[in-house]
Short mmCIF file of C-alpha atoms and ligand atoms in Angstrom, two decimals:
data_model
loop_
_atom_site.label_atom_id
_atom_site.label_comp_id
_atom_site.label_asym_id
_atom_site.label_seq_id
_atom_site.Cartn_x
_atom_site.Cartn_y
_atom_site.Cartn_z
CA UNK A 1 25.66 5.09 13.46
CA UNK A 2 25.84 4.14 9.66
CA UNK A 3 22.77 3.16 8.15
CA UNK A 4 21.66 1.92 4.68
CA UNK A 5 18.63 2.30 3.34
CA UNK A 6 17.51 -0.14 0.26
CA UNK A 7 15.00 1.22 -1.92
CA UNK A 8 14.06 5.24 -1.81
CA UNK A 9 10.38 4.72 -2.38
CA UNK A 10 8.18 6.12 -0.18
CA UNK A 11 9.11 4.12 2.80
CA UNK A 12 13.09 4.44 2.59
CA UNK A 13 12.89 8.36 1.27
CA UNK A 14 10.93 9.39 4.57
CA UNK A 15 13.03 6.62 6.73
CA UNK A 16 15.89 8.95 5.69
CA UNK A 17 14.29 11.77 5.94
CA UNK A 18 13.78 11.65 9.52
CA UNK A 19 17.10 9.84 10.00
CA UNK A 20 19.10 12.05 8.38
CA UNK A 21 17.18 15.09 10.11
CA UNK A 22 18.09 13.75 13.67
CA UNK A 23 22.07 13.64 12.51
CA UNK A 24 22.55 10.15 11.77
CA UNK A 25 24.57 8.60 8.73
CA UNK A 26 21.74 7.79 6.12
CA UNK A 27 22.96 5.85 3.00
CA UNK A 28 20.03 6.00 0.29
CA UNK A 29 20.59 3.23 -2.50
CA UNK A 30 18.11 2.41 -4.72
CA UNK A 31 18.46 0.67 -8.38
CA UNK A 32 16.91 3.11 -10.41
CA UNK A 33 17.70 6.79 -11.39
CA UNK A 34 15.11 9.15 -10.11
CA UNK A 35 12.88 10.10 -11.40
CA UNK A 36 11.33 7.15 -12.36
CA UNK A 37 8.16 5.70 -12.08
CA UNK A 38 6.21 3.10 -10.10
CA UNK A 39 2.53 1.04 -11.04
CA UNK A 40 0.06 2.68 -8.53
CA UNK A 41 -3.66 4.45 -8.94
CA UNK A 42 -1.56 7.29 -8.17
CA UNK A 43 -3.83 8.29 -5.07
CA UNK A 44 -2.20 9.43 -1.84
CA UNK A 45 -4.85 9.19 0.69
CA UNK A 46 -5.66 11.53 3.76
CA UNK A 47 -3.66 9.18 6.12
CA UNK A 48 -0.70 9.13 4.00
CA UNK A 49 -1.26 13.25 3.31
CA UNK A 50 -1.53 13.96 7.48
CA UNK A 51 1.97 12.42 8.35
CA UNK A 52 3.72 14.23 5.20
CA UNK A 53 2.08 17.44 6.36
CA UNK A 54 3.57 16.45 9.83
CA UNK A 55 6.94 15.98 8.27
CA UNK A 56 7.21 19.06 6.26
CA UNK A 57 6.90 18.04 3.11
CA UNK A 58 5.55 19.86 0.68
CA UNK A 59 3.61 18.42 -2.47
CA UNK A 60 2.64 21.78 -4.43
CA UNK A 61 -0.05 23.66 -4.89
CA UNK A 62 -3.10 22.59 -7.04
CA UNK A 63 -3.11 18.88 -6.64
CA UNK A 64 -6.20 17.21 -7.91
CA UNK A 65 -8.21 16.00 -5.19
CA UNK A 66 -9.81 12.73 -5.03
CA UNK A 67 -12.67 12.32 -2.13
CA UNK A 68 -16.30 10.38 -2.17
CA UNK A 69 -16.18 7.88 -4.98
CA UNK A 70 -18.54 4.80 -5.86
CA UNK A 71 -17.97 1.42 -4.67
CA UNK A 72 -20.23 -1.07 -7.49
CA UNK A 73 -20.71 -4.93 -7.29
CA UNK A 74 -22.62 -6.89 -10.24
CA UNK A 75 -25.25 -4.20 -10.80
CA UNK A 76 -25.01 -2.15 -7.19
CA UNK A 77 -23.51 0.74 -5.94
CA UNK A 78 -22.92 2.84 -3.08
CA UNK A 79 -21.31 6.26 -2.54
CA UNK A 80 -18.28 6.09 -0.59
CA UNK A 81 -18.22 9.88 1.44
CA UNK A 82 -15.13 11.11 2.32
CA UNK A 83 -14.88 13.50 5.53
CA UNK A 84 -12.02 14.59 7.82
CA UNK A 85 -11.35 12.75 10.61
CA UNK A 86 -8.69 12.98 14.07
CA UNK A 87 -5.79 14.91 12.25
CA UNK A 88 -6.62 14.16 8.02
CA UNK A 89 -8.64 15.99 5.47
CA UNK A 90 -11.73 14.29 3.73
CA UNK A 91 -9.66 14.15 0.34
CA UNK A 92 -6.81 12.43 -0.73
CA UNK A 93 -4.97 13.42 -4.17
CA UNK A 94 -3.69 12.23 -6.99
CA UNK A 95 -0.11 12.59 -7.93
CA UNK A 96 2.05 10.50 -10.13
CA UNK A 97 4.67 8.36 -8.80
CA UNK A 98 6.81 9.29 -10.64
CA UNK A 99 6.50 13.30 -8.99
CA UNK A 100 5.28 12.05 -5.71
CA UNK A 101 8.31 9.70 -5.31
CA UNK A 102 10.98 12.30 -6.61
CA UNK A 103 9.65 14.84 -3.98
CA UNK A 104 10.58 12.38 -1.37
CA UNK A 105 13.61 11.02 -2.35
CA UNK A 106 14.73 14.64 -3.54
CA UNK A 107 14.06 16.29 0.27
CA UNK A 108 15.67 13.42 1.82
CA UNK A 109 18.76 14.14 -0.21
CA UNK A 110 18.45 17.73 0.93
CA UNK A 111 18.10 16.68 4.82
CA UNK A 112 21.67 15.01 4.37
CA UNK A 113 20.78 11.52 3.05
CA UNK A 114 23.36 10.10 0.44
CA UNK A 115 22.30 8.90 -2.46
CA UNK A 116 24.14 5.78 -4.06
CA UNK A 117 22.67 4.16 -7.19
CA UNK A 118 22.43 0.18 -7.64
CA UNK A 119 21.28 -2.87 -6.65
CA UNK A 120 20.97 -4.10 -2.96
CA UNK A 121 21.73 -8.04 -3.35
CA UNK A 122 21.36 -9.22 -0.34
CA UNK A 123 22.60 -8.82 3.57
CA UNK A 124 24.47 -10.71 6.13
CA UNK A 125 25.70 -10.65 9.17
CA UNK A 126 29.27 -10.47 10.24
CA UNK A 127 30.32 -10.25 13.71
CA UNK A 128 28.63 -6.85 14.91
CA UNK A 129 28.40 -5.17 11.63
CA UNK A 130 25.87 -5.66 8.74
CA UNK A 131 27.15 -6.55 5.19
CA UNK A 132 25.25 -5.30 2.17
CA UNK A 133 26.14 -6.05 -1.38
CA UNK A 134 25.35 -3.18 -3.34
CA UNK A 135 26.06 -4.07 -7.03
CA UNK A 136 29.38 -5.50 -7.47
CA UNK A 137 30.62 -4.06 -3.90
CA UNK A 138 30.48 -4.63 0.06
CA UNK A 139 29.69 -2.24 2.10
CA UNK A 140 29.53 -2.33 6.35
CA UNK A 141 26.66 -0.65 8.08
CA UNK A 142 25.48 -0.69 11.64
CA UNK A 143 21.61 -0.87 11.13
CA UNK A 144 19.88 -1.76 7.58
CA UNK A 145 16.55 -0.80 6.79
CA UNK A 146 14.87 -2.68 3.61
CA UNK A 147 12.77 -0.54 1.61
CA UNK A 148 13.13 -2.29 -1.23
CA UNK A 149 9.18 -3.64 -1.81
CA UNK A 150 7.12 -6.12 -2.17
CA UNK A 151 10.25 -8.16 -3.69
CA UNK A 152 12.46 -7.60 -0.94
CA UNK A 153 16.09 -8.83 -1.45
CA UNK A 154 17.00 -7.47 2.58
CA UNK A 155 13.89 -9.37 3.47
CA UNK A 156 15.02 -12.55 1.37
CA UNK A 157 18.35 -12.46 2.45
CA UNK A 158 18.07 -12.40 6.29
CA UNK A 159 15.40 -14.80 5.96
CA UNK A 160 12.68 -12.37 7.36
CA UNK A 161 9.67 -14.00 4.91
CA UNK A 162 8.58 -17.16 3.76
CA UNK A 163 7.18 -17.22 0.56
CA UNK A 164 5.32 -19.82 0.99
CA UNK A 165 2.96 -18.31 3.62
CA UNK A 166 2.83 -14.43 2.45
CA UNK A 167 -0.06 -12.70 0.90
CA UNK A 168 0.38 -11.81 -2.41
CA UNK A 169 -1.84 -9.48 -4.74
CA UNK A 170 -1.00 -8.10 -8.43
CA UNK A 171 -2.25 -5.12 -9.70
CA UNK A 172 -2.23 -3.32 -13.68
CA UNK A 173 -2.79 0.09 -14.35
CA UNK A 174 -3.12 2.07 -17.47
CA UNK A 175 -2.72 5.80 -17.73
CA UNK A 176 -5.33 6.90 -20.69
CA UNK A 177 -6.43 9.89 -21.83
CA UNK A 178 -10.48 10.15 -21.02
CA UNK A 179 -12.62 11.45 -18.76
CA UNK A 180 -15.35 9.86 -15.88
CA UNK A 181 -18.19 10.54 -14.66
CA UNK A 182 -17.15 9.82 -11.00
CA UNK A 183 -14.29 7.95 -9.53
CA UNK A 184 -15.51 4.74 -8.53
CA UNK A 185 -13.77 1.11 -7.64
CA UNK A 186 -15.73 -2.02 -8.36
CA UNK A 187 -15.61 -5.48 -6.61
CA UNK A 188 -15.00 -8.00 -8.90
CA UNK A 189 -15.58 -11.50 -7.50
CA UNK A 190 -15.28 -14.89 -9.60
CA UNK A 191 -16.57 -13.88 -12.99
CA UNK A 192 -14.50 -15.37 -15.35
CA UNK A 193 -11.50 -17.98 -15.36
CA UNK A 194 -8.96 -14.99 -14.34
CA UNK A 195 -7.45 -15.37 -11.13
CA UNK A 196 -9.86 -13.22 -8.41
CA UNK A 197 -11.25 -11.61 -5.77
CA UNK A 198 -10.42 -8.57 -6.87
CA UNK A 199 -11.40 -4.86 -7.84
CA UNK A 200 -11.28 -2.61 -10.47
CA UNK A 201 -10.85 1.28 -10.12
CA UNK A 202 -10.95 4.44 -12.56
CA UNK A 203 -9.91 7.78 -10.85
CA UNK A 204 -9.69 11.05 -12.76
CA UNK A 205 -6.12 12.34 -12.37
CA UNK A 206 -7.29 15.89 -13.26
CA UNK A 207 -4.97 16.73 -16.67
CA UNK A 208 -7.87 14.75 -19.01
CA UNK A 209 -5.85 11.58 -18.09
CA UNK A 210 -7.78 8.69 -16.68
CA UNK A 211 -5.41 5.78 -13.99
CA UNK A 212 -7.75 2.96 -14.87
CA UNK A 213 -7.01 -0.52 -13.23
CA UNK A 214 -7.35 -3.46 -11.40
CA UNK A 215 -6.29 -5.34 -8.83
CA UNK A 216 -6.18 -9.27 -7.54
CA UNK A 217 -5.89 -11.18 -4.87
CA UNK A 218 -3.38 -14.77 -5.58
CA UNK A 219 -2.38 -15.49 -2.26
CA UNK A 220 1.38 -17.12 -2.37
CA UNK A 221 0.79 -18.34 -6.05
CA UNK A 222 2.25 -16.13 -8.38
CA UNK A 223 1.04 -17.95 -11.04
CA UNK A 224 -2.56 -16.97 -10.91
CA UNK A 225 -2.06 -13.38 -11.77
CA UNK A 226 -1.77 -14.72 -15.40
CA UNK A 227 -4.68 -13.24 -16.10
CA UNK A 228 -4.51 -9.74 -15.00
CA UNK A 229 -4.48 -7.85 -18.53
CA UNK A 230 -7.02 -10.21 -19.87
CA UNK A 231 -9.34 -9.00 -16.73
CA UNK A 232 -8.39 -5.32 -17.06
CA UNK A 233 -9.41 -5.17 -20.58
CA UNK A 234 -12.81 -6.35 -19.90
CA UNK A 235 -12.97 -4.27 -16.90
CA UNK A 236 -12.39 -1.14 -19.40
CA UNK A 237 -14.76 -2.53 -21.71
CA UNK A 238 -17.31 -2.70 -19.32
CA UNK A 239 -17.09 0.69 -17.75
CA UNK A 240 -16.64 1.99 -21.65
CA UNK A 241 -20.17 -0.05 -22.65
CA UNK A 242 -21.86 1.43 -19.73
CA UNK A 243 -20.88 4.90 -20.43
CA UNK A 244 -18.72 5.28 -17.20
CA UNK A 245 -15.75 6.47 -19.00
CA UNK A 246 -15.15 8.48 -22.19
CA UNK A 247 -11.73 6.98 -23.76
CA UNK A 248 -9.29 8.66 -25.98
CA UNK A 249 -6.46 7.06 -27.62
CA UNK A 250 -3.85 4.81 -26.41
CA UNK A 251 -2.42 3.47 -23.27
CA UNK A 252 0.87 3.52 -20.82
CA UNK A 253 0.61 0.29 -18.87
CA UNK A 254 2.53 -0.65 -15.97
CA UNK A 255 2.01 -3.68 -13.15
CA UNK A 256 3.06 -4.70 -10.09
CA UNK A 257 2.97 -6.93 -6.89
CA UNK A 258 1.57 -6.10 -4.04
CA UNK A 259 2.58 -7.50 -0.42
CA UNK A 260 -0.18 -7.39 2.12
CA UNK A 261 -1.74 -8.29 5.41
CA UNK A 262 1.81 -8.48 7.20
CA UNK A 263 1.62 -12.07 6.88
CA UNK A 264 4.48 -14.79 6.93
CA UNK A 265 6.91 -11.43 7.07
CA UNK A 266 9.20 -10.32 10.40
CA UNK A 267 9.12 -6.84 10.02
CA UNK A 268 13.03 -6.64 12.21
CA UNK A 269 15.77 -8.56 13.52
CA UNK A 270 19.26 -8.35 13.93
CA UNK A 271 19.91 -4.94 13.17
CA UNK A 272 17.41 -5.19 10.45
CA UNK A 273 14.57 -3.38 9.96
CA UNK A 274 11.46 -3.97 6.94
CA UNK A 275 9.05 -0.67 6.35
CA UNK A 276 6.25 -0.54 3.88
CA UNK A 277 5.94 -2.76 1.12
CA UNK A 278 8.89 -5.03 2.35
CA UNK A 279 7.04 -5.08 5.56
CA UNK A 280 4.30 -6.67 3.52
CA UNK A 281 1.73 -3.57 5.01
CA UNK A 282 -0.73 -3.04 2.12
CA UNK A 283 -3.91 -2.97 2.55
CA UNK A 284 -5.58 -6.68 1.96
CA UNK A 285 -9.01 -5.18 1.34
CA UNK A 286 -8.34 -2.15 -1.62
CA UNK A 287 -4.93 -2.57 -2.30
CA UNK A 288 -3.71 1.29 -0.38
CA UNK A 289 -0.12 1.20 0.91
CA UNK A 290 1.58 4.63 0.64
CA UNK A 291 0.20 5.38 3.94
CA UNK A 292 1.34 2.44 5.68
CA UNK A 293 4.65 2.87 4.00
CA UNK A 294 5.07 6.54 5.58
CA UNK A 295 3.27 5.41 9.19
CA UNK A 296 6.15 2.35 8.91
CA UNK A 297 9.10 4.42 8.04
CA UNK A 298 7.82 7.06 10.86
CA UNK A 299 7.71 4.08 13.08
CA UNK A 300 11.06 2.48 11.87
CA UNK A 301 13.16 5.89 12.26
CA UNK A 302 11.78 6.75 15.88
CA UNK A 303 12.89 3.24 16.68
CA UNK A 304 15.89 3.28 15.33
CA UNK A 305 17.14 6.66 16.86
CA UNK A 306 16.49 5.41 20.08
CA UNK A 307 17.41 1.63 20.40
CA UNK A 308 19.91 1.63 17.07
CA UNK A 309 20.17 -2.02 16.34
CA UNK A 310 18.74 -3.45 19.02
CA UNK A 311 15.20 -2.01 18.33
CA UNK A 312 13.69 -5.24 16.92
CA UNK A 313 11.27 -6.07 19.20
CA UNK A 314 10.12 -2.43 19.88
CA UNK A 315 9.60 -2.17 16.16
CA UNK A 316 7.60 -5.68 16.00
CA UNK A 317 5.26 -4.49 18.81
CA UNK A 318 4.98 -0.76 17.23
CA UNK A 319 4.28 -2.38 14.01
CA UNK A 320 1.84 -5.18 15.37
CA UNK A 321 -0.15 -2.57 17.47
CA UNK A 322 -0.68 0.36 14.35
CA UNK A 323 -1.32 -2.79 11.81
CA UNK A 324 -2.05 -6.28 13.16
CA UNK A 325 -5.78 -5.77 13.69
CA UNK A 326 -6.95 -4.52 10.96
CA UNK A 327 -4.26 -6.00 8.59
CA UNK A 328 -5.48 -9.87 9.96
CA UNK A 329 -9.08 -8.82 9.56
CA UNK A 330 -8.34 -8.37 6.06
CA UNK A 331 -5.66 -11.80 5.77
CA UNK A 332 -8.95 -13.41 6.78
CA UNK A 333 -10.98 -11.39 4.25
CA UNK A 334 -8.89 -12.51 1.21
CA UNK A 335 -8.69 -15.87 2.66
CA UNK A 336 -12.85 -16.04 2.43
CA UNK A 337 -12.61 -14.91 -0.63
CA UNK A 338 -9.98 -16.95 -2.03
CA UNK A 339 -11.21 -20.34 -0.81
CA UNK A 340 -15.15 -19.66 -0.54
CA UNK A 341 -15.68 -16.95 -3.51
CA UNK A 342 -19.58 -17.77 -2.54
CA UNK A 343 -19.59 -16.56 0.63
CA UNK A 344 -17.55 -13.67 -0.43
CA UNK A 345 -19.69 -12.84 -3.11
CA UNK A 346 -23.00 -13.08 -1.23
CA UNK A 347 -20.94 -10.80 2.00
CA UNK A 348 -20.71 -8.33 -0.79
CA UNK A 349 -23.57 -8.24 -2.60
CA UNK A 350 -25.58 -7.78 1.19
CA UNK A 351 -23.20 -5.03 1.75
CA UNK A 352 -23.17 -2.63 -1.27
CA UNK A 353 -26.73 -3.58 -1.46
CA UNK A 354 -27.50 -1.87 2.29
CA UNK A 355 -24.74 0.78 1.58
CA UNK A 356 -27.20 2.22 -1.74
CA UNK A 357 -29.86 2.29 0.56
CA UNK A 358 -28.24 3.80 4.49
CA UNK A 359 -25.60 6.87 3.65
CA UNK A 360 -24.44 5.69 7.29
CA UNK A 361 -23.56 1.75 6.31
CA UNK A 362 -21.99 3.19 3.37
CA UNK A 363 -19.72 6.04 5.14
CA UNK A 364 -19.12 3.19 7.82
CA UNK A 365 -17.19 0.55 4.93
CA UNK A 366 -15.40 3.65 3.40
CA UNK A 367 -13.86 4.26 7.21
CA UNK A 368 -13.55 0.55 7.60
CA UNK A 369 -11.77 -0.32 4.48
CA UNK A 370 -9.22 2.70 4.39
CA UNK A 371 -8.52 2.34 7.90
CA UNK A 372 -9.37 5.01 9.11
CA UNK A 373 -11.39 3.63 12.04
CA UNK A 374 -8.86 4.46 14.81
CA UNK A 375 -8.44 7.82 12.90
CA UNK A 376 -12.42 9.15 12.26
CA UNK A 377 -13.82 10.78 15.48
CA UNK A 378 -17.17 11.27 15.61
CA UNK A 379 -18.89 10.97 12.65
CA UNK A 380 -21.61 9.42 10.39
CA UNK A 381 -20.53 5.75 10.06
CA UNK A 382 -17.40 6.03 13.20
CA UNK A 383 -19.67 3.82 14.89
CA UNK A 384 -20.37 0.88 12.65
CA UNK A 385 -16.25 0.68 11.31
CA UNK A 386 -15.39 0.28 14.66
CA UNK A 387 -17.84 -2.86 15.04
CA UNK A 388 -16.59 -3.76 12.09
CA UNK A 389 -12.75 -4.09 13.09
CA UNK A 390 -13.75 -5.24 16.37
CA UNK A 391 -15.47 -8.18 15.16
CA UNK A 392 -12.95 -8.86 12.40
CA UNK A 393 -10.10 -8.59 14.84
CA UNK A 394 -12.12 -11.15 17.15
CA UNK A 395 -13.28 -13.57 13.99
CA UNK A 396 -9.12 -13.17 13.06
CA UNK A 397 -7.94 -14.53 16.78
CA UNK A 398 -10.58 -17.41 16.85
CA UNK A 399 -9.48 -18.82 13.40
CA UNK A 400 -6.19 -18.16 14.06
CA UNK A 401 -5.76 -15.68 10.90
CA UNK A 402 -2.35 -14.27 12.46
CA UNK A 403 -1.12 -11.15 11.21
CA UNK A 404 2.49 -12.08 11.15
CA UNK A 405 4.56 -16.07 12.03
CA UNK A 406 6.49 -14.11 15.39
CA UNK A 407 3.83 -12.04 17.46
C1 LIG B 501 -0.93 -1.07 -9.78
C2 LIG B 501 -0.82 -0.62 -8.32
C3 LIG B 501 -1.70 0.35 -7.85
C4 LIG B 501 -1.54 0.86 -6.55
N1 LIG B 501 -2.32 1.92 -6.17
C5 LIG B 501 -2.08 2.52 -4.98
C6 LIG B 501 -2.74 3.74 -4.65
O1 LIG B 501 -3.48 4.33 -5.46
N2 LIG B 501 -2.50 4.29 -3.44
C7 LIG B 501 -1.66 3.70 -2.53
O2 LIG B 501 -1.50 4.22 -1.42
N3 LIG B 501 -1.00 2.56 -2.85
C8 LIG B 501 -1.16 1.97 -4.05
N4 LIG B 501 -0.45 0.84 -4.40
C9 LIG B 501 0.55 0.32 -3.44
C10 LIG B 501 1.77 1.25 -3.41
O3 LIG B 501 2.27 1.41 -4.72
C11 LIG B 501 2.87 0.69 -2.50
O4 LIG B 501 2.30 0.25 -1.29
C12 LIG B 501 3.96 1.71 -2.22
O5 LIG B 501 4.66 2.03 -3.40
C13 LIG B 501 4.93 1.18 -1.17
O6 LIG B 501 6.05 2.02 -1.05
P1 LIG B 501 7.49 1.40 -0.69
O7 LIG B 501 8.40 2.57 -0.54
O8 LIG B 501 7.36 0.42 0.40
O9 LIG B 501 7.90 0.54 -1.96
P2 LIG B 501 8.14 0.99 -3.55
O10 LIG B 501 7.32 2.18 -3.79
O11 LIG B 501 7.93 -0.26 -4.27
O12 LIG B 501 9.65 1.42 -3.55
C14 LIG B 501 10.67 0.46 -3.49
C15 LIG B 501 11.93 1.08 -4.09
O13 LIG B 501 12.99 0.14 -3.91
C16 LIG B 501 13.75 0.05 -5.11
N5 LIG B 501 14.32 -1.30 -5.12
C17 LIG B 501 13.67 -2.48 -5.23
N6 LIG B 501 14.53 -3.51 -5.13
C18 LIG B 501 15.76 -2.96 -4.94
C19 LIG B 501 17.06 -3.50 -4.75
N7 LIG B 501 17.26 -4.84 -4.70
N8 LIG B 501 18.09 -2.66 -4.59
C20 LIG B 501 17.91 -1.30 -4.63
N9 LIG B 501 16.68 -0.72 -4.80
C21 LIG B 501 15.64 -1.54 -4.95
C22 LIG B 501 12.75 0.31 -6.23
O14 LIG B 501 13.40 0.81 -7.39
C23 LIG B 501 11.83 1.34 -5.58
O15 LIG B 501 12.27 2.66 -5.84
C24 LIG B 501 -0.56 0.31 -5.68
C25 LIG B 501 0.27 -0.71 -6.14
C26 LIG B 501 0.15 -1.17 -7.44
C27 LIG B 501 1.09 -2.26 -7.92
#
């Protein structure tokens, strides 16, 4: 079976990792020469660290490590703790994409994967074989995975989203020399005319080097992330003004879109197959999707090696059982807090409020919002994240939130 892989991010390096590992035909293409880097806050969390560990791949030794951290809403603030839970540590780290993705895309090269460079135009179908245009040539494949991101040209091409019903965020981050008392992430809800909800995070990468950003929410108008630089600067101002962060010289910025909450995406079809950011699987509530992008491509590749092309619909329920729940809890999150920024704001202000005051509401949001829920065990806060997604899930079903147009 040949296979093509667009994009060797994350999702499509471990897609052909495993591929290539259980003797198929992997083709990895991606437009740019590795290595290169990607906008991200550069954290791999302890979901996203247990399936690499499960993988065998190794990230090196003395990694910074990135656990508790602060989560602060006009004036409040609660501490976030981090603890291990079913199969994960209670840290993630923090890596640059540019390393973390070359790892990746290196070892699947080494498991057998071939590397092309260029752009993947677009894909169709033509009698039982899969066209791809990869820069100015066509190429036949039996099975196509799209790994190409929150842009998705596979995904565009074999009409697998609609644009006008996905789930868009943008986020900015600056790399900065500095130094912080604690990492932290901070709501940030309506205060000003930039586009919002949103957050704002600074996380010590451990070399004196500060990732300092922000995120926002703009559902399917792209226009509204207009003011994402404007936001971040005041962000940084703030945290400078209230002696949060020490600061030291100038900035690398980079941006980029995220694609959440599975929403208005097929994730297969055809012979076709979406993982991580194509898939449209970040996280709708803080923006994570490394993890989902290595839980999708371990999905994707266990599908594919046993149905080939005709693993759609295995792959739709796989992806709909790991993700939907949680992923339309937080579809109807953003939607709150995109059309009623009041209610949103007062949700949050009740919750970081009770979190500064009970260790257990606080731990119980930090399981909730990384979801982990289905991955903590027993622990301080296990409890309340599961009510949590249970009643989202519910509120999600009775207002018709869907996670995706085909389930
Ligand atoms: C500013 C920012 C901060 C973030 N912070 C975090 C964080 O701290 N932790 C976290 O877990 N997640 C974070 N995310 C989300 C995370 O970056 C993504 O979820 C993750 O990169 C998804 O991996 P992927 O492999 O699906 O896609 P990508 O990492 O986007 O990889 C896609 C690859 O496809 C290639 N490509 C694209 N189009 C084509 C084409 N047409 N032809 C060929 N190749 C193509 C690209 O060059 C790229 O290499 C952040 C995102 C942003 C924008």
């Amino acid at each position: 079976m040949r296979i093509l892989i667009a994009g060797a991010g994350p999702a499509g390096s471990l897609t052909g990792i495993l591929l290539a590992r259980g003797g198929h035909d992997v083709v990895l293409v991606d437009r740019a020469e590795f290595p290169r880097d990607k906008a991200c806050g550069d954290v791999i969390g302890p979901l996203a660290l247990a399936v690499l560990d499960r993988v065998g791949v190794e990230l090196g030794a003395n990694r910074h490590r990135i656990g508790s951290m602060w989560l602060g809403f006009e004036g409040r603030e609660m501490l976030m703790p981090a603890r291990p839970g079913l199969g994960h540590r209670g840290f993630g780290l923090t890596i640059r994409r540019r390393d973390f993705d070359d790892i990746l895309y290196r070892q699947a090269l080494s498991e057998g994967a071939l590397s092309r460079a260029g752009v993947v135009s677009g894909v169709e179908r033509r009698g039982d074989r899969l066209v791809a245009r990869i820069g100015d040539q066509s190429d036949e494949f039996d099975v196509v995975v799209g790994a190409d991101g929150a842009n998705s040209s596979v995904a565009r091409s074999m009409n697998m989203t609609d644009p006008g019903r996905i789930l868009l965020g943008f986020a900015l981050r600056r790399h900065i020399r500095g130094s912080t008392k604690a990492d932290r992430v901070d709501l940030l809800l309506g205060n000003g005319p930039t586009a919002t909800p949103g957050y704002g995070w600074v996380f010590d990468q451990g070399d004196d080097q500060l990732n300092l950003g922000i995120g926002i929410g703009v559902g399917s108008d792209r226009s509204r992330a207009k003011g994402a630089r404007e936001l971040l600067d005041r962000y940084q101002q703030d945290l400078v003004d209230r002696d949060i962060v020490n600061l030291d010289g100038a900035y690398q910025e980079m941006g980029g879109w995220l694609k959440m909450g599975l929403v208005g995406t097929r994730a297969a079809g055809d012979g076709v197959y979406l993982v991580g950011d194509a898939a449209g699987l970040v996280n709708p509530f803080q923006g994570e999707g490394i993890a989902a992008a290595l839980v999708s491509a371990w999905l994707c590749a266990s599908v594919i090696d046993r149905f080939g092309a005709e693993g759609a619909h295995a792959y739709r329920s796989a992806i709909h059982e790991h993700f939907g729940g949680f992923l339309s809890t937080g579809y109807l999150a953003q939607s709150i807090a995109l059309g009623h920024p009041k209610v949103a704001d007062l949700a949050m202000r009740s919750l970081v409020g009770a979190g500064s005051r009970s260790e257990r509401i606080a731990s119980a949001w930090g399981i909730f919002w990384n979801d982990l829920t289905q991955y903590s065990g027993p622990q301080t806060g296990s409890f309340g994240a599961w009510l949590a997604l249970t009643v989202g899930k519910r509120l999600a079903g009775a207002t018709r939130a869907r996670a995706s147009w085909d389930d």
